[in-house]
Short mmCIF file of C-alpha atoms and ligand atoms in Angstrom, two decimals:
data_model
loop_
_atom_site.label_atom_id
_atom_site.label_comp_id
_atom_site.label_asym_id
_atom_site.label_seq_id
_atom_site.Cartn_x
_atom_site.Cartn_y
_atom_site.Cartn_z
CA UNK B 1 -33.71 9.39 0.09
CA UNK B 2 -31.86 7.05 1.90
CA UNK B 3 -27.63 6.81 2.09
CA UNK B 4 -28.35 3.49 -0.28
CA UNK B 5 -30.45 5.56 -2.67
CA UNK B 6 -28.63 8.29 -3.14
CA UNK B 7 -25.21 6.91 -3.68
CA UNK B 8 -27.04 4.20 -6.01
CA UNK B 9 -27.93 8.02 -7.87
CA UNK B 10 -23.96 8.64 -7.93
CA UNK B 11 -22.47 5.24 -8.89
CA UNK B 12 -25.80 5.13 -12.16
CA UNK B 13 -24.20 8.39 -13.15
CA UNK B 14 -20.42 7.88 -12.80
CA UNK B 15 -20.65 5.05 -14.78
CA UNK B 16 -22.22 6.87 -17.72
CA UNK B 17 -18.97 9.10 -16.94
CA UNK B 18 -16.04 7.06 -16.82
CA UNK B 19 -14.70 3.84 -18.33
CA UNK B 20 -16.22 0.66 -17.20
CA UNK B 21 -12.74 -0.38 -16.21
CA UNK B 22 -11.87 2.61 -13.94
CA UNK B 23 -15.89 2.19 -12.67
CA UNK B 24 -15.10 -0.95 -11.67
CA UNK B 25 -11.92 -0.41 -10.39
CA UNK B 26 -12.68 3.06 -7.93
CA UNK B 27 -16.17 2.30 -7.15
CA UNK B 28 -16.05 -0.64 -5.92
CA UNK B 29 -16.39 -1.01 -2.18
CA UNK B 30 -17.80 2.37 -1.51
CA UNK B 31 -20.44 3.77 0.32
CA UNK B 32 -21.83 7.04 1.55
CA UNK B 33 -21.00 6.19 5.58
CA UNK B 34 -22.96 8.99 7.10
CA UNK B 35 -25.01 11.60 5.48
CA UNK B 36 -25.77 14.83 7.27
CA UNK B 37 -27.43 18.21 5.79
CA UNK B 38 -24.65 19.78 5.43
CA UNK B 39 -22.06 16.93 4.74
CA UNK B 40 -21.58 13.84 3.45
CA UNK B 41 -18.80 11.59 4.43
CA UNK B 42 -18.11 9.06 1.62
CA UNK B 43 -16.48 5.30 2.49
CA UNK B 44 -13.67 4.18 0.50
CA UNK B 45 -11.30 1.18 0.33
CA UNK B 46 -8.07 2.46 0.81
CA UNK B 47 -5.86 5.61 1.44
CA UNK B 48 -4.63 5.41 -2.21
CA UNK B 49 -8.30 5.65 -3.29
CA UNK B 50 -8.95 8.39 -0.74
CA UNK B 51 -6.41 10.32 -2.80
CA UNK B 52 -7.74 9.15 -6.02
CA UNK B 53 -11.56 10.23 -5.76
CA UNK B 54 -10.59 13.49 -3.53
CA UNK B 55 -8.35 14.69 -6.65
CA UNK B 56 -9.99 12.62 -9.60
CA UNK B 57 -13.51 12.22 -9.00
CA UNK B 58 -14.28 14.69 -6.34
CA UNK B 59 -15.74 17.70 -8.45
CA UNK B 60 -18.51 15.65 -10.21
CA UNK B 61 -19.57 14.02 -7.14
CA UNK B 62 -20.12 17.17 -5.53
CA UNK B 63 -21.91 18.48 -8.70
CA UNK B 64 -23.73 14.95 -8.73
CA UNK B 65 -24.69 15.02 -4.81
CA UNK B 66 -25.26 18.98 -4.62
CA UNK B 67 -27.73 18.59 -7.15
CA UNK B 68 -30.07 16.23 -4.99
CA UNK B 69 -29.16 17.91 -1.49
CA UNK B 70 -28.80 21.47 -1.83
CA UNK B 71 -27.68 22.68 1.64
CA UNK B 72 -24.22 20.09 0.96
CA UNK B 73 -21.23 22.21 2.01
CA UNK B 74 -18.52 19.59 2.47
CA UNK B 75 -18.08 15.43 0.88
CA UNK B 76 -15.36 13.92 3.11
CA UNK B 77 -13.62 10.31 2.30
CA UNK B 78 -12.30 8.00 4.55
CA UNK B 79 -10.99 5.19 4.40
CA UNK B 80 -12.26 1.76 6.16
CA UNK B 81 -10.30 -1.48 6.08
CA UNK B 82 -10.19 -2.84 2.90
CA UNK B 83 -11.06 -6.27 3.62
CA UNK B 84 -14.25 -5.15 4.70
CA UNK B 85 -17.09 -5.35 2.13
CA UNK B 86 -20.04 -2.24 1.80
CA UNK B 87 -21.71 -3.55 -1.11
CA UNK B 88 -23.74 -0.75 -2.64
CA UNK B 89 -21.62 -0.76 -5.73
CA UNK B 90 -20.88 -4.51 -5.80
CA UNK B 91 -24.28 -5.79 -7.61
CA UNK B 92 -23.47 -2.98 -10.69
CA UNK B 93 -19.69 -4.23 -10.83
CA UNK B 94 -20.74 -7.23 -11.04
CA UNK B 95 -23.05 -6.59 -13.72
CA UNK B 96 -20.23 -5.52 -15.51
CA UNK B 97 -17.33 -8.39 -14.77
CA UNK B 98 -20.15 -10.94 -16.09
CA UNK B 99 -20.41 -8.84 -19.29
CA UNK B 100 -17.05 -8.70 -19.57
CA UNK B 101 -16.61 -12.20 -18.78
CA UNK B 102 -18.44 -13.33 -22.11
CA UNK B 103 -16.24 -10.97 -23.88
CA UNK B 104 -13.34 -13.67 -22.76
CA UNK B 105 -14.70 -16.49 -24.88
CA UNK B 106 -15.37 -14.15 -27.52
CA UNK B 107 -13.15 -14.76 -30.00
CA UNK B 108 -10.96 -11.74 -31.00
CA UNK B 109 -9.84 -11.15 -34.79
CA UNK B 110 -7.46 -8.92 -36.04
CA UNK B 111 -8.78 -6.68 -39.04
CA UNK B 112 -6.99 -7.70 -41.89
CA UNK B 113 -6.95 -4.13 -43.26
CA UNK B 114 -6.86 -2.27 -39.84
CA UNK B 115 -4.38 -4.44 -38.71
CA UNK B 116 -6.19 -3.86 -35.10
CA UNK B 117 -6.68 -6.28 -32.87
CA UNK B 118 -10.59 -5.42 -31.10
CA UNK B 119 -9.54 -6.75 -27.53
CA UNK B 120 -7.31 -3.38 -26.88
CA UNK B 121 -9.93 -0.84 -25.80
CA UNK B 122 -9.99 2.52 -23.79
CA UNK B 123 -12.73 0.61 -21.81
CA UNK B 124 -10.54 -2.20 -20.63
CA UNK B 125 -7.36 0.23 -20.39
CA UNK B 126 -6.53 1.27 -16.40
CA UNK B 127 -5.15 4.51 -15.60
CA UNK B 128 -3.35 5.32 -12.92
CA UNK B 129 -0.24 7.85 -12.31
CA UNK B 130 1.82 5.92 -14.26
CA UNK B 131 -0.11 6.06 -17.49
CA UNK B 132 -1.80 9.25 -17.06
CA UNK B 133 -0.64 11.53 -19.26
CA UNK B 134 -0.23 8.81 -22.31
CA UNK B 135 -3.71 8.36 -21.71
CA UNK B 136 -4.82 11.81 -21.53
CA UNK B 137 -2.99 12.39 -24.79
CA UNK B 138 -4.45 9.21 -26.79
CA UNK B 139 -7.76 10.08 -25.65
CA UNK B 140 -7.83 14.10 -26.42
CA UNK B 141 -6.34 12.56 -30.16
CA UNK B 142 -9.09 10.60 -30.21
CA UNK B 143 -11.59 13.36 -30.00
CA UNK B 144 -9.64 15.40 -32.52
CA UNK B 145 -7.23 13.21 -34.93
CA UNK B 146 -4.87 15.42 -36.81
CA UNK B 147 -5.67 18.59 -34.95
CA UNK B 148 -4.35 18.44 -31.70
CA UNK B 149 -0.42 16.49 -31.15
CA UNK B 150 0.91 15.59 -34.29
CA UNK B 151 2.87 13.25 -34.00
CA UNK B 152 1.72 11.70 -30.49
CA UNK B 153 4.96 9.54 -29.58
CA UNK B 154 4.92 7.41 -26.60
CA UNK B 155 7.76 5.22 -25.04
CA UNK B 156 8.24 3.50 -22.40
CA UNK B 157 9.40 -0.34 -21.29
CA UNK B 158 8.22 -3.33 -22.13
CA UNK B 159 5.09 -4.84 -21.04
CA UNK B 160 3.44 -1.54 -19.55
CA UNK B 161 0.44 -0.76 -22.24
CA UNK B 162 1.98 0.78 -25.47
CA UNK B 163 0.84 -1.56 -27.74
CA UNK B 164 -2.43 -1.33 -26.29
CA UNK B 165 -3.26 2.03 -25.71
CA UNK B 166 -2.13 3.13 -29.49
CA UNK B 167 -4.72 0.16 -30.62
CA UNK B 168 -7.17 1.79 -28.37
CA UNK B 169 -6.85 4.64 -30.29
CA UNK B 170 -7.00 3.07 -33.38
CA UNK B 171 -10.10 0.85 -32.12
CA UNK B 172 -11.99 3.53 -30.70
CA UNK B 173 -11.38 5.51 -33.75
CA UNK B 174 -12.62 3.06 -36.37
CA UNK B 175 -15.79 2.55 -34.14
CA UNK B 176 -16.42 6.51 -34.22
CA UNK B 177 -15.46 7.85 -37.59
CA UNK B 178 -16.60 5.13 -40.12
CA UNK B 179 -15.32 6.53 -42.85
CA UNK B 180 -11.61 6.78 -41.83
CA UNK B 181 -8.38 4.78 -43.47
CA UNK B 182 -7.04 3.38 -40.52
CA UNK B 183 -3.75 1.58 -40.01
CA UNK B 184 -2.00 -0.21 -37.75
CA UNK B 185 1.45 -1.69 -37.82
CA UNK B 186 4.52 -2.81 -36.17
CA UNK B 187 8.00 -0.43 -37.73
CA UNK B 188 9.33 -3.68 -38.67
CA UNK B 189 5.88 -4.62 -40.54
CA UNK B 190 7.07 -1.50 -42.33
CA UNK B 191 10.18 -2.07 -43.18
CA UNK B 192 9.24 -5.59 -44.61
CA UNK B 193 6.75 -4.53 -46.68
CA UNK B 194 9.19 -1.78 -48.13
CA UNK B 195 11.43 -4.51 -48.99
CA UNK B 196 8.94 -6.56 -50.41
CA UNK B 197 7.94 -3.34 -52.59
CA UNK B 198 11.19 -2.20 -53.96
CA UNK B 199 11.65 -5.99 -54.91
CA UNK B 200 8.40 -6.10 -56.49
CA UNK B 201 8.73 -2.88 -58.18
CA UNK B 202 5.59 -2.12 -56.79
CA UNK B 203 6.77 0.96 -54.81
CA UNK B 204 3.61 3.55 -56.26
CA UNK B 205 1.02 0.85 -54.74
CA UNK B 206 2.75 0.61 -51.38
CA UNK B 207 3.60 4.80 -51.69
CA UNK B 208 -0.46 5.05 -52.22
CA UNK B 209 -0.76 2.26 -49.49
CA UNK B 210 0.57 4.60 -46.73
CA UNK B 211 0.18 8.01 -47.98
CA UNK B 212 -3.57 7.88 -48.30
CA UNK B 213 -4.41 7.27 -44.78
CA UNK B 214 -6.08 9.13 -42.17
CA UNK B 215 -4.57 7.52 -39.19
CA UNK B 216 -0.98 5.88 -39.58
CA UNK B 217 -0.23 4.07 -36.31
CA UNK B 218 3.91 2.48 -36.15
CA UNK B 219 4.27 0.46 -32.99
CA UNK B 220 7.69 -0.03 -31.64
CA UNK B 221 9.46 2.45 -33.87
CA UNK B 222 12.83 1.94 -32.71
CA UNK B 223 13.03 -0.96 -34.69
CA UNK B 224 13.98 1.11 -37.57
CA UNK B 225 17.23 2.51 -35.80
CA UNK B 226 20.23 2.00 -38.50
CA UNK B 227 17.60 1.12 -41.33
CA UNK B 228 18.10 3.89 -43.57
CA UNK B 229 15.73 3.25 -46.28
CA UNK B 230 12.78 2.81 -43.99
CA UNK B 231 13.77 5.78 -42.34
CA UNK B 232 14.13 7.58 -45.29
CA UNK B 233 10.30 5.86 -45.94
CA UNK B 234 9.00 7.04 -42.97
CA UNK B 235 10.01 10.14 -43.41
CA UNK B 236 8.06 11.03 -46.63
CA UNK B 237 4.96 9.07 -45.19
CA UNK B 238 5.03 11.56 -42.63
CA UNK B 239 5.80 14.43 -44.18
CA UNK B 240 2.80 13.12 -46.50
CA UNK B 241 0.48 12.75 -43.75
CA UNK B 242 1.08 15.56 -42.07
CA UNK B 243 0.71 18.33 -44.56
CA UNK B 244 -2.58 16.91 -44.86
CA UNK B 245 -3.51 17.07 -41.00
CA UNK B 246 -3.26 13.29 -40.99
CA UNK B 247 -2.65 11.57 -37.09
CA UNK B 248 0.31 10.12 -36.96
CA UNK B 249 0.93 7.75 -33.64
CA UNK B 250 4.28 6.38 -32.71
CA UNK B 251 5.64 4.13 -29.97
CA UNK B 252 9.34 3.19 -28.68
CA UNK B 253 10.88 1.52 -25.89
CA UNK B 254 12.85 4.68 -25.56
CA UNK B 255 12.57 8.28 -26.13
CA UNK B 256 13.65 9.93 -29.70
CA UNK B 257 16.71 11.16 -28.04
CA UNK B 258 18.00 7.75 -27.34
CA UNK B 259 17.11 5.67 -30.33
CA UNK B 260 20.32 5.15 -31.65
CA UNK B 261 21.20 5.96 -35.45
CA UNK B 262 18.72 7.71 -36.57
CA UNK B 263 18.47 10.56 -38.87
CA UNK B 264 18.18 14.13 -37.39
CA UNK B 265 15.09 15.17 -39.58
CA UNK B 266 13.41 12.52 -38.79
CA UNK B 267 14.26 12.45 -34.65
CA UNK B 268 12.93 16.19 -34.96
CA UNK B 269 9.76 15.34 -36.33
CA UNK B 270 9.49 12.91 -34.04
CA UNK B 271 9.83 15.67 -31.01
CA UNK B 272 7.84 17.88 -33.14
CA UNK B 273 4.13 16.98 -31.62
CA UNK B 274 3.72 15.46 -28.24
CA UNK B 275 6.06 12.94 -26.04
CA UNK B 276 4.13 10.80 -23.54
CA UNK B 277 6.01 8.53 -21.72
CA UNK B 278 4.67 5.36 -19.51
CA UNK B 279 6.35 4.11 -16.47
CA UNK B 280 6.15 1.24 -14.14
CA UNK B 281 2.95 0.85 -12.35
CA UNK B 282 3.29 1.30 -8.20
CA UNK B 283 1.77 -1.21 -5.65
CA UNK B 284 -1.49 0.43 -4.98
CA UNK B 285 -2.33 0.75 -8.99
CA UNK B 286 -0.89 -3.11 -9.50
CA UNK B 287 -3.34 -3.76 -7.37
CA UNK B 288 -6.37 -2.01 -9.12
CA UNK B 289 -5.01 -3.66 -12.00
CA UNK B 290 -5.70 -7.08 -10.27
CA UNK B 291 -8.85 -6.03 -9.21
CA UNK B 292 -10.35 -5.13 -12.54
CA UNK B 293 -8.29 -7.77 -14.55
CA UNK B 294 -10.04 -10.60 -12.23
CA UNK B 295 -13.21 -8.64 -12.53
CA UNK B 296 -13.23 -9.22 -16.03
CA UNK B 297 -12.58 -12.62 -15.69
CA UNK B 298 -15.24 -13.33 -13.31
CA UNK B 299 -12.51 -14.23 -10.85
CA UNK B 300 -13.97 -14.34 -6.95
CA UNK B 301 -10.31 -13.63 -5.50
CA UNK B 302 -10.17 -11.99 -2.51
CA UNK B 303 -8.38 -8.58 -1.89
CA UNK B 304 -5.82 -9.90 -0.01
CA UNK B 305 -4.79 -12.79 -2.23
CA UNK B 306 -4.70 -10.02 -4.80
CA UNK B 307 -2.59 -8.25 -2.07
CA UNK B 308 -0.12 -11.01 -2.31
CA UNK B 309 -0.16 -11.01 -6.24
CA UNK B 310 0.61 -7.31 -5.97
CA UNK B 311 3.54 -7.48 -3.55
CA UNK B 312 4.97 -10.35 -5.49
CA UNK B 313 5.01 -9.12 -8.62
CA UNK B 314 6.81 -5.97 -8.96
CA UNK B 315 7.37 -5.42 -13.01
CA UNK B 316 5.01 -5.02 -15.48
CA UNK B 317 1.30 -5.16 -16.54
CA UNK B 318 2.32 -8.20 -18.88
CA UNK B 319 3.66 -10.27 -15.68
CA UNK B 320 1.19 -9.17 -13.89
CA UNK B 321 -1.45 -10.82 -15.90
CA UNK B 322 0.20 -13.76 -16.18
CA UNK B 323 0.74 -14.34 -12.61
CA UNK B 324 -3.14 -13.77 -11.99
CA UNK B 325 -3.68 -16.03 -14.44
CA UNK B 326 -1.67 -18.89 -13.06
CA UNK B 327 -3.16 -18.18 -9.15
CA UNK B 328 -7.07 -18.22 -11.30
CA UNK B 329 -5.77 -21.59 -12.49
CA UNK B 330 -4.68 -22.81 -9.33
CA UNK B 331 -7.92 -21.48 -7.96
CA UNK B 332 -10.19 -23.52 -10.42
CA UNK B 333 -7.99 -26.56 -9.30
CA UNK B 334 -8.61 -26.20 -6.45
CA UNK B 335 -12.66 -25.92 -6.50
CA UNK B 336 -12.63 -22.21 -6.00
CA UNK B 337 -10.92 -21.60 -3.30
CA UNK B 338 -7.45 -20.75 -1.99
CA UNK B 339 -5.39 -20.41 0.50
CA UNK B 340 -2.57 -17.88 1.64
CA UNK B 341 0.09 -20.65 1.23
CA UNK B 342 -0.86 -22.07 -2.16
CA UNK B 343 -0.84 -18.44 -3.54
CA UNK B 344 2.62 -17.79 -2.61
CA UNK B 345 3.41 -21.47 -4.28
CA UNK B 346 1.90 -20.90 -7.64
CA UNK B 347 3.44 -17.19 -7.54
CA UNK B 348 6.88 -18.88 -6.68
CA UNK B 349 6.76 -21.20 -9.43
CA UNK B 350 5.76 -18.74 -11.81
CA UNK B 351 8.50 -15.91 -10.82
CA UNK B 352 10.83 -19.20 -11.32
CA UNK B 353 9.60 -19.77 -15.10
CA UNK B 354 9.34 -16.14 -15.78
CA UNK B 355 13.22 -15.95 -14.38
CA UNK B 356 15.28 -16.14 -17.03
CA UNK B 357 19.22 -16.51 -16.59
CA UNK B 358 21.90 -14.49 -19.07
CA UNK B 359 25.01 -14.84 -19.88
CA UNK B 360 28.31 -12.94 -20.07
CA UNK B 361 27.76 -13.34 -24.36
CA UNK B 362 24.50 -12.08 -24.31
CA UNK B 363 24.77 -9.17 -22.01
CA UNK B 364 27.94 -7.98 -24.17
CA UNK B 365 25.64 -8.12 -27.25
CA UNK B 366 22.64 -6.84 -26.05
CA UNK B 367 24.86 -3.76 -24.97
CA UNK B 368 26.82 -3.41 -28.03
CA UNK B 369 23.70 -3.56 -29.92
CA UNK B 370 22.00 -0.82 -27.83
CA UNK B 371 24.50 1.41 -28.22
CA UNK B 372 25.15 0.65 -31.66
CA UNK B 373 28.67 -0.44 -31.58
CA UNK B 374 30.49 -3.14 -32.62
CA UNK B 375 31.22 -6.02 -30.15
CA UNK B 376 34.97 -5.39 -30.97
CA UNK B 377 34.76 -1.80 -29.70
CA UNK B 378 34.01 -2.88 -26.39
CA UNK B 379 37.33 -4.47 -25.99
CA UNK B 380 39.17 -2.25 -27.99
CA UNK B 381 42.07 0.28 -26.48
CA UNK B 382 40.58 2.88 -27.44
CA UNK B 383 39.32 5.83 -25.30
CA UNK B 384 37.09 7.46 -27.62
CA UNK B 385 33.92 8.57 -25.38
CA UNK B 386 31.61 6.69 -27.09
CA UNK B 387 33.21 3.50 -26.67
CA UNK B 388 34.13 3.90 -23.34
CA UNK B 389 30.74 4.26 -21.66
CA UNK B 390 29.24 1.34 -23.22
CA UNK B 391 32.21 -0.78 -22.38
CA UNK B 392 32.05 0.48 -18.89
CA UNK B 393 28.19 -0.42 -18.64
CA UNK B 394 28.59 -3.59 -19.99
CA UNK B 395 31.14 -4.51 -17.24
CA UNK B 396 28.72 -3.05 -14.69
CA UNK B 397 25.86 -5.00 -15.65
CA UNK B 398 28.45 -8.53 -15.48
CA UNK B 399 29.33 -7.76 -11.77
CA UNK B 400 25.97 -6.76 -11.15
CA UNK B 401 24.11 -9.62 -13.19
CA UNK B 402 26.66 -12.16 -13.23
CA UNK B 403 28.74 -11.38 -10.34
CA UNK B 404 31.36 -12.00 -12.65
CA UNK B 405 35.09 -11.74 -10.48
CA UNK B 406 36.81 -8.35 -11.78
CA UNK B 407 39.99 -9.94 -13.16
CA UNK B 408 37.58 -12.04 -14.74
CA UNK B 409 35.57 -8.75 -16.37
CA UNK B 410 38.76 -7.29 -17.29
CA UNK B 411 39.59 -10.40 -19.07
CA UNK B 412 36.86 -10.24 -21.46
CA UNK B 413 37.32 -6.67 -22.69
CA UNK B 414 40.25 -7.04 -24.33
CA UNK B 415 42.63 -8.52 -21.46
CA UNK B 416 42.36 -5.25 -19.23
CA UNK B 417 43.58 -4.95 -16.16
CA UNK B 418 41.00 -5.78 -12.96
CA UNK B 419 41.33 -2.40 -11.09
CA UNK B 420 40.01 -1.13 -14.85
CA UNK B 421 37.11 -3.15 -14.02
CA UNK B 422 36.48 -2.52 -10.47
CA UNK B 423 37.19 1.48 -11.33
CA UNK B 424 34.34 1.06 -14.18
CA UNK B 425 31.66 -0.77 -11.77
CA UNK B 426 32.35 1.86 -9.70
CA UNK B 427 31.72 4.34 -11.49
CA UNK B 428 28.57 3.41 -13.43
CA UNK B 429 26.96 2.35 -9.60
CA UNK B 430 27.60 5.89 -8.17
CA UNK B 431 26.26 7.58 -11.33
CA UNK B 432 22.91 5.51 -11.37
CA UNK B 433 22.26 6.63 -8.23
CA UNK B 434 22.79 10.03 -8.93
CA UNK B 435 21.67 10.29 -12.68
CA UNK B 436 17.80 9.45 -13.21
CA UNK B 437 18.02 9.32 -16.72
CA UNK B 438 21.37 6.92 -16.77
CA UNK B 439 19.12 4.66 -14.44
CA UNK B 440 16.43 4.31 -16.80
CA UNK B 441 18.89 3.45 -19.35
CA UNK B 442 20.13 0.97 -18.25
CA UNK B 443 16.68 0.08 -17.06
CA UNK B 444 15.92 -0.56 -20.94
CA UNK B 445 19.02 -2.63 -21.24
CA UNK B 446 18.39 -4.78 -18.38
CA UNK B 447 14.66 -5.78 -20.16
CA UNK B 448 16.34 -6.29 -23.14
CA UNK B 449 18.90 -8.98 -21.72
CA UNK B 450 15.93 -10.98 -20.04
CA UNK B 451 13.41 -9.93 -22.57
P1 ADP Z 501 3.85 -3.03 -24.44
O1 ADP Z 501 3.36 -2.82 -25.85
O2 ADP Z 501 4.15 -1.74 -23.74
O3 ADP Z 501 4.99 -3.99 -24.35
P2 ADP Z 501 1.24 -4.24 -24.06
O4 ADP Z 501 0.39 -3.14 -24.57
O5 ADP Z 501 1.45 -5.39 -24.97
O6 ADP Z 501 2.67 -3.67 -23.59
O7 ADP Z 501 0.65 -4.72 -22.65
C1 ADP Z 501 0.92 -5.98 -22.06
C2 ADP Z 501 -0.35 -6.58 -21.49
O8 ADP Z 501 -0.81 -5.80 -20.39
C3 ADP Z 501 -1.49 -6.62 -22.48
O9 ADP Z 501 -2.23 -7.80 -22.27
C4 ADP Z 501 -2.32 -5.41 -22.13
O10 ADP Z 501 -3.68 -5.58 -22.46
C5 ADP Z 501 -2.12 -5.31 -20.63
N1 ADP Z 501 -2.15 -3.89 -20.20
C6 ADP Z 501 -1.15 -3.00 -20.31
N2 ADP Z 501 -1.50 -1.81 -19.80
C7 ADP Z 501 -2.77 -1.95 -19.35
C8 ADP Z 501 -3.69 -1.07 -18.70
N3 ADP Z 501 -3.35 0.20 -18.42
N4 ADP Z 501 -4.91 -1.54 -18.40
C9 ADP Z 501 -5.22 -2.81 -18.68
N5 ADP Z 501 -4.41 -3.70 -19.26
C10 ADP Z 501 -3.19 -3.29 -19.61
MG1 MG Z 502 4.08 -3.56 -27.65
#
């Protein structure tokens, strides 16, 4: 067998193994560089998928490889320059980003009853660090709804892949167990159609509605902060659901500790299955994103325009997408081809439409609202703790945001004096550095204002 052959034998059983998305995504650009009796050295793309296959994908390659050469002792991976092409694995991936490229035009509905949108799969989902264990934990649901977390809750910011991974589940689920009630909806969905029902007095039908499901998915359940009679809803839904082995998924832009007003019973049940949080993707996974995103599309952008994309765009998956978009646009304008300079152009222009300003109003809102106090309380004299945090974040974010002048900040909360100001900036600087969770906080508040 030749070093062609036999990795062709690894890549036609890997991607009977993994998702077509992280096939397309790892495999590509890899090679078996030198094959010996007793070891194999295998060629990847970059150091960041040297560490991926050696802890990810080593163990069934070995098995894979071992099984066809059974003196192997040793599979090594190292990494050539990643603007190099080794095409064993190209002609399969491309097999694939053609596929998925019909599945573009393809029209996408929503199921009126599901509520699921068929577009958000565990085939087009990427993992990487930063999604990992939210993954893990949709998927192992998957496999055993209403036996294994219960709830699953998973938070994180905005743009990163709740909404899509919990319709994965959903999706994936429908597909496999045909016989299942499935539901998807927003919290505020929820909430609406509760106060639809009680007006209607058709509260038994919407009661029936929820409680007779097998799989109740709420997206964005912080919504029903301060909403007492959905919460009080929700609560008996659950309780429903649960007694009866039901899945229950939930997702938040914030962890059940910090969604503000909301009842202890139901934070606790909440916290009662498992907590799965998603975070910010790093440069190396931004760019597998890019690479399997434009793979779908049937995009032809290099790796190092893709490099650019990644080092540009530093939030989410969301802006991400949108900025590869707008280069594939440019890119079609352009008959297929691009340069560095027009890249950095289009990604320019886009950063300056995605860059939204704020203002002093809106900050003060957004923060009042997040903490769930009035606007008044902000500028109030009073020292009561929970007050005084808020108001000192709020002047933080002006000076940092705004770059408001501190007599200026002190002005606005209630005519204080400036060294209150420049003492509260201070302050909520030196703890952000220091507190991780106070920094993610105010993370959440910061999307919010631009969101
Ligand atoms: P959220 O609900 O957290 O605000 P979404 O689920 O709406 O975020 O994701 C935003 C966009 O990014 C969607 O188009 C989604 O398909 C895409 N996306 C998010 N995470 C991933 C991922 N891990 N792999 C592929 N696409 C993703
Ligand atoms: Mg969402």
């Amino acid at each position: 067998m030749t070093k062609e052959e036999l990795w062709q034998t690894v890549l036609n059983e890997m991607e009977l193994k993994i998702s077509p998305a992280n096939f397309a995504t790892w495999f590509k650009d890899t090679s078996i560089s030198s094959l010996k009796n007793q070891q194999i050295e295998i060629a990847v793309p970059s150091d960041f998928a040297k560490e991926w296959f050696t802890n990810k994908y080593h163990a069934l390659i070995f098995k894979i490889l071992k099984n066809k050469i059974q003196s192997l002792k040793k599979i090594e991976y190292i990494t050539v320059g990643p603007f190099q092409t080794i095409s064993t694995a190209q002609k399969q991936i491309q097999n694939i980003s053609q596929g998925k490229g019909q599945l573009q035009f393809q029209e996408f509905k929503i199921d009126r009853k599901t509520n699921l949108n068929p577009k958000y799969t565990f085939d087009n989902f990427i993992v990487g660090s930063f999604n990992e264990l939210a993954h893990a934990a949709a998927y192992s649901i998957v496999q055993n709804p209403g036996q294994v977390y219960n709830p699953l809750f998973i938070y994180g910011g905005v743009g990163v892949g709740k909404t899509h991974l919990l319709q994965a589940i959903g999706n994936k689920l429908n597909q496999i167990k045909n016989s299942f009630e499935i539901k998807y909806l927003q919290a505020e969905k929820f909430s609406q159609e509760l106060v639809q029902a009680i007006r209607s007095k058709s509260m038994d039908k919407f009661k029936e509605k929820f409680r007779n499901l097998d799989i109740l998915i709420m997206d964005d359940i912080q919504f029903i902060g301060g909403k007492e009679k959905t919460q009080e809803e929700v609560f008996h839904t659950f309780n429903s659901l649960y007694e009866k082995n039901k899945q229950i998924v939930f997702s938040s832009d914030r962890p059940p500790s910090a969604i503000p007003l909301i009842e202890e019973r139901l934070r606790s049940r909440f916290e009662g299955g498992m907590i799965a949080d998603i975070n910010y993707p790093d440069f190396e996974t931004r760019l597998a994103i890019l690479k399997t995103k434009s793979a779908e599309k049937g995009l032809e952008i290099s790796e190092e325009i893709l490099t650019i994309i990644a080092t540009n765009i530093q939030k989410n998956i969301r802006e991400l997408e949108g900025a590869l978009n707008k280069v594939a646009g440019t890119y079609h304008l352009n008959g297929n081809s691009l340069g560095k300079e027009e890249v950095k152009k289009t990604l320019r222009d886009f950063a300056c439409s995605m860059k939204k300003t704020t203002t002093p109003k809106k900050i003060i809102e957004i923060v009042a609202n997040f903490y769930d106090i009035k606007i008044s309380d902000l500028s109030d004299k009073t020292r009561k703790k929970e007050y005084v945090r808020p108001r000192q974040i709020a002047m933080y974010l002006l000076r940092k945001e705004l770059n408001l002048s501190f007599p200026s900040i002190g002005e606005k909360f209630g005519k204080r004096d400036h060294t209150t100001a420049i003492h509260a900036c201070k302050k909520i600087k030196k703890e952000v550095e220091e507190n991780e969770a106070l920094n993610e906080e105010i993370h959440q508040v910061k999307q919010l204002i631009y969101s």
